[in-house]
XYZ file of C-alpha atoms in Angstrom:
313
model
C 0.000 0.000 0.000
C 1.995 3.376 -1.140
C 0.653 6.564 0.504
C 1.148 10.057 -0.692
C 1.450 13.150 2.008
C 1.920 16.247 1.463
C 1.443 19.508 3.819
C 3.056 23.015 3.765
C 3.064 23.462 6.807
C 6.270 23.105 9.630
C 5.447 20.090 11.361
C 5.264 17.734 8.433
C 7.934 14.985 9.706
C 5.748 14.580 13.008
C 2.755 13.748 10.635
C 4.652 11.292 8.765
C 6.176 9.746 11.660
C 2.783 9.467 13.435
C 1.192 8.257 10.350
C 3.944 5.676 9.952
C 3.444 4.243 13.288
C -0.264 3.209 13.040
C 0.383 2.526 9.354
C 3.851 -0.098 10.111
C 3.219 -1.880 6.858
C 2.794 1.179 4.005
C 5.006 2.802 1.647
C 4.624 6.279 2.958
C 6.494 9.749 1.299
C 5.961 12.972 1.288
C 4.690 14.252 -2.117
C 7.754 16.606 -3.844
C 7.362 18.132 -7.142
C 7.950 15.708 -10.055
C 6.809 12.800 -8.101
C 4.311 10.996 -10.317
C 4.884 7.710 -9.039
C 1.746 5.448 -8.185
C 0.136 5.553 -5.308
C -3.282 4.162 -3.034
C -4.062 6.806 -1.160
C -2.980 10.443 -0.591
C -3.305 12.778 2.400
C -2.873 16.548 2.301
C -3.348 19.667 3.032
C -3.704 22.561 0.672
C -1.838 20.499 -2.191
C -0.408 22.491 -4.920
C -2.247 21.364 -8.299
C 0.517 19.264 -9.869
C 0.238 16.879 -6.636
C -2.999 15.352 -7.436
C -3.834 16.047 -11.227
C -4.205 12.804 -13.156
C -4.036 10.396 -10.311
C -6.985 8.463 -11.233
C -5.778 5.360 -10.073
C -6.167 6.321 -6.017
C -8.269 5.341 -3.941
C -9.405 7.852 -2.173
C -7.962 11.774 -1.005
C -7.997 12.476 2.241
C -7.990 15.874 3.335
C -6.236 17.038 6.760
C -8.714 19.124 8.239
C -13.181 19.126 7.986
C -13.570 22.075 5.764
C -12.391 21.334 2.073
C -12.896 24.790 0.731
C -9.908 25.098 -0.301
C -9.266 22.208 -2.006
C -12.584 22.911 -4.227
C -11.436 25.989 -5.055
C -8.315 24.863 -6.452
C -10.470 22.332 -8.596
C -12.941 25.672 -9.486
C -9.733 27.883 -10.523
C -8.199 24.402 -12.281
C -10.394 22.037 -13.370
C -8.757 18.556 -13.014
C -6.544 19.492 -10.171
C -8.448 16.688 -8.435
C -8.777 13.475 -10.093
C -11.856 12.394 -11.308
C -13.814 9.850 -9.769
C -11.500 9.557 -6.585
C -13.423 10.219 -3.256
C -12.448 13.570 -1.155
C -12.832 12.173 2.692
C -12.799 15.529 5.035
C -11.871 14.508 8.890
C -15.057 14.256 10.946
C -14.502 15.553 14.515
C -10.959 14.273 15.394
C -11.070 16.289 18.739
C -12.698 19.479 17.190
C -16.097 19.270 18.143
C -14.961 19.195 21.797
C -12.736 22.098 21.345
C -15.764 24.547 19.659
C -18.068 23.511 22.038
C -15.872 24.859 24.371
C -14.854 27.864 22.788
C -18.683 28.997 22.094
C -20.492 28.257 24.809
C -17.442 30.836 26.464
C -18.439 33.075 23.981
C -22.336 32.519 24.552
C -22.295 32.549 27.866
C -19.955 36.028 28.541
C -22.317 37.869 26.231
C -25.218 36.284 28.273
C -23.621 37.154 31.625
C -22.245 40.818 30.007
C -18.723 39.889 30.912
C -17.816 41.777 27.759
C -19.411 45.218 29.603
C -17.979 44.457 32.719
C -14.397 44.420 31.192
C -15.206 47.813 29.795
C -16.184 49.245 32.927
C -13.441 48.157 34.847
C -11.141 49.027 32.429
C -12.713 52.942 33.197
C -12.998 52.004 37.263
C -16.274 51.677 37.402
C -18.350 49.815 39.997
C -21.868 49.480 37.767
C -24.073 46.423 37.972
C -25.936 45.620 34.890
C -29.597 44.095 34.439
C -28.987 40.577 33.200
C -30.347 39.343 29.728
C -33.385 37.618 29.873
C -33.065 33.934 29.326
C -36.120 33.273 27.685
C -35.519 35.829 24.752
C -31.435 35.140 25.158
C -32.061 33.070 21.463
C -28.902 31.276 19.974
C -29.046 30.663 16.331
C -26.896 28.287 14.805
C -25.933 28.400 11.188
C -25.076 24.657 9.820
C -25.863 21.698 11.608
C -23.069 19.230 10.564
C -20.906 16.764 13.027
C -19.844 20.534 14.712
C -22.553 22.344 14.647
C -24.819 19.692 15.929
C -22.786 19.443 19.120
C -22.390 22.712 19.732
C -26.345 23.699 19.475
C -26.131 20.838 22.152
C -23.947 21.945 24.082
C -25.334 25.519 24.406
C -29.013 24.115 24.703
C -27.440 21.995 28.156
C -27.225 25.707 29.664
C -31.056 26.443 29.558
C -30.732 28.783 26.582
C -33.771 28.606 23.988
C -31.545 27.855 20.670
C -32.512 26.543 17.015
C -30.318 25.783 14.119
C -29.886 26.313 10.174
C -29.044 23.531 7.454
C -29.396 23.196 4.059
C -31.637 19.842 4.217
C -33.588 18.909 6.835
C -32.255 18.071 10.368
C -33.665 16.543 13.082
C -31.633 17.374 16.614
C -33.283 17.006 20.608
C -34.112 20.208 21.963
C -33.120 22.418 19.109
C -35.598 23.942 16.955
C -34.198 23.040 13.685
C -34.855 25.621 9.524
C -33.817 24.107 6.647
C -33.506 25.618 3.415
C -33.679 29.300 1.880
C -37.480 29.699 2.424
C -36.661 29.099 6.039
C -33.992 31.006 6.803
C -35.770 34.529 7.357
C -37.855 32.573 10.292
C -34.738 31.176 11.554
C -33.105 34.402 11.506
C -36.210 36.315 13.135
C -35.207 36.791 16.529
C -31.857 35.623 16.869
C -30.047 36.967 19.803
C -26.876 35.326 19.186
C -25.595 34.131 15.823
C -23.283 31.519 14.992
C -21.579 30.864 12.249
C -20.834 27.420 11.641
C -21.384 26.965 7.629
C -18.820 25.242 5.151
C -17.737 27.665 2.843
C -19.185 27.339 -0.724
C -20.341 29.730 -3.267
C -23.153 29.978 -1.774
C -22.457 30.838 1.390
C -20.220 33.296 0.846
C -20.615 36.728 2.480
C -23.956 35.163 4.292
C -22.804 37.356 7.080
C -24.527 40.588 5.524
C -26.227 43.578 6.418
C -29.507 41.727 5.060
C -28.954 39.131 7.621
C -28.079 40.807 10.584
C -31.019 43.127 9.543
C -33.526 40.136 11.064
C -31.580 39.598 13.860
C -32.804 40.987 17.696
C -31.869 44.451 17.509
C -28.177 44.432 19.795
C -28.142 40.513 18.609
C -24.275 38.911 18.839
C -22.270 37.672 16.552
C -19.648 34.905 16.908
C -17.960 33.321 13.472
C -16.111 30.380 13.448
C -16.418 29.157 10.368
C -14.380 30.859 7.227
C -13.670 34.849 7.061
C -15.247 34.628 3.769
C -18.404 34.307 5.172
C -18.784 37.998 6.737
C -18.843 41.180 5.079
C -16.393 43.338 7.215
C -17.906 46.312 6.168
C -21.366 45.408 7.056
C -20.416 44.753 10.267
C -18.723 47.661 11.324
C -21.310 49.678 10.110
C -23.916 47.442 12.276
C -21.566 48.083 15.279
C -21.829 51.628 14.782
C -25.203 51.823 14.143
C -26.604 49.605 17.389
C -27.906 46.425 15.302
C -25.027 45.045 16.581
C -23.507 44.742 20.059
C -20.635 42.430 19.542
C -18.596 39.939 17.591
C -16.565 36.966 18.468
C -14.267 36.430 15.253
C -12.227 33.615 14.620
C -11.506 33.748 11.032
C -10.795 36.032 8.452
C -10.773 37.015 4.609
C -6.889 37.408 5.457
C -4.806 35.354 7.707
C -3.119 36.663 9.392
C -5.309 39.983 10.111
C -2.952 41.979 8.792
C -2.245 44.738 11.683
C -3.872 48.005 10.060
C -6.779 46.148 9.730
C -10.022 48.487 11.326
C -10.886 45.028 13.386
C -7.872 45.315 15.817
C -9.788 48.776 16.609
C -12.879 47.994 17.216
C -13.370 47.552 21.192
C -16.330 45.371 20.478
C -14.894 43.113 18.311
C -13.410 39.680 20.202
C -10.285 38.545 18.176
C -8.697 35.064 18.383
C -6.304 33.659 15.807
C -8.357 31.040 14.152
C -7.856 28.365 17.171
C -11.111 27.750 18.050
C -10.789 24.326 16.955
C -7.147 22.975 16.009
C -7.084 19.701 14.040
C -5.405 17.656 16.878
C -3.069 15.228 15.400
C -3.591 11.807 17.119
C -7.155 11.591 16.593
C -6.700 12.430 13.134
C -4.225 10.098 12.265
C -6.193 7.303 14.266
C -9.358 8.283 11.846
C -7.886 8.191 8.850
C -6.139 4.905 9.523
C -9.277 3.414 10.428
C -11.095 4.184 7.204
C -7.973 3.164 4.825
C -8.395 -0.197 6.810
C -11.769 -0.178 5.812
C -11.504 0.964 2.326
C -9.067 -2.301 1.979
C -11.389 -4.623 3.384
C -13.712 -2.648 0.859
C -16.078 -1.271 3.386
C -18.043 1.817 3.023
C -16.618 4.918 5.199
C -18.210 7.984 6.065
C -17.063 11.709 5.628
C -16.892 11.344 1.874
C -17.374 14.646 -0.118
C -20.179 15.813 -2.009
C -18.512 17.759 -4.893
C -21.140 19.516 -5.920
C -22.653 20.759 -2.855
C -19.189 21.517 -1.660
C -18.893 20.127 2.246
């Protein structure tokens, strides 16, 4: 069994060497340019076109992280950059759902419990206590319902909080109030105290984070994105900051990483920055995962996170 890797980033020999250990009996290398030697399988990570063009004969792709945005778009911008007919597996959890559970319920619940305005009063000495939020209006909307954004509706809905979620197809989840489709999405929308971003990237999600959207939103509704930067329109919600829709943003992700340090972001008091780590792809789960489903895909056994081209996630 030969196995392809390849992954810009700096940490590339531990992923081999972990990979090598719970795979003792393949042929693995890391992918260099002129390399068009057969191979099985092939993991990677933002692979440069010439890595995977024409490799036909694989078995399946598997891609180093659960959003595979950017591995479509190099397929959009060069057609054939992905070989036909070869399933794209994405990673499905691998530690991460933990991890934004964690980080958004933080987020959720300091907005809830005005942490946020507390800092700022401190920061000007001032001993001011502040009327809670109601609970029963506190509404969390949460936009995509996949193997992440399932758990975290969950987890947020554990707390008390009335909270209802957005997909593309119907979803049916315990204690979440669950919109599917476009015609649904103004209801879901209607209300919305605190929204969460959770979507894959696609064409047609792009800049979903608008001024129509937060338009329908509670008036002073949150906003916390943890998805892809390309999702907001920075503009819009600046200009929602300014004018009140708005009260505050949690922001993990961005058109450009890094936020490049002039950006108007860094100076906006009510903007919560974090340098997309809500959820790091944790190594040894992932490597455990994708063993588990080459093992399968020898004993020819169906797997799950396969990639639907066409919708894009």
């Amino acid at each position: 069994m030969k196995i392809l890797f390849y992954t810009p980033q700096s940490d590339a020999a531990v992923w081999l060497a972990d990979l090598q250990r719970v795979l003792p009996e393949a042929d693995l290398r890391a992918w260099q340019p002129g390399d068009h030697a057969p191979a099985d399988f092939a993991i990677v990570w933002r692979p440069p076109c010439d890595m995977l063009a024409g490799r036909n004969s694989l078995r399946a792709v598997f891609n180093l992280g659960a959003g595979v945005d950017a591995i479509l778009a190099l397929e959009r911008e060069r057609p054939g950059a992905l070989p036909s007919d070869v399933p794209l597996v994405r990673l499905e959890d691998s530690g991460m759902a933990g991890q934004m559970a964690e980080y958004v319920v933080h987020a959720v619940l300091r907005y809830l419990r005005r942490f946020d305005e507390y800092a700022q009063l401190q920061a000007e000495h001032r001993w001011h206590v502040l009327d809670p939020h109601p609970r029963e209006s506190f509404t969390v909307g949460v936009l995509g319902l996949g193997v992440l954004g399932a758990h975290v509706a969950q987890a947020i809905a554990s707390f008390g909080l009335p909270v209802r979620g957005y997909s593309r197809s119907a979803r049916r989840i315990d204690g979440i109030a669950t919109y599917a489709g476009p015609s649904q999405f103004d209801t879901f929308l209607d209300g919305v105290k605190v929204l969460v971003n959770l979507l894959p990237h696609t064409p047609e999600t792009r800049d979903v984070l608008n001024a129509g959207t937060f338009a329908k939103l509670a008036n002073g509704a949150y906003l916390i994105n943890v998805a892809r930067g390309a999702h907001l329109v920075e503009r819009d919600l600046l200009d929602a900051l300014r004018s009140g829709r708005i009260a505050a943003a949690t922001l993990d992700v961005f058109r450009e990483e890094p936020l490049p340090v002039d950006h108007p972001f860094w100076r906006e008091p009510r903007i919560t920055i974090t340098p997309h780590s809500s959820a790091l792809t944790l190594r040894a789960e992932s490597v455990a995962q994708i063993a588990q489903k080459i093992a399968a895909l020898m004993r020819d056994e169906p797997i799950t996170g396969i990639v639907d081209i066409a919708r894009g996630y």
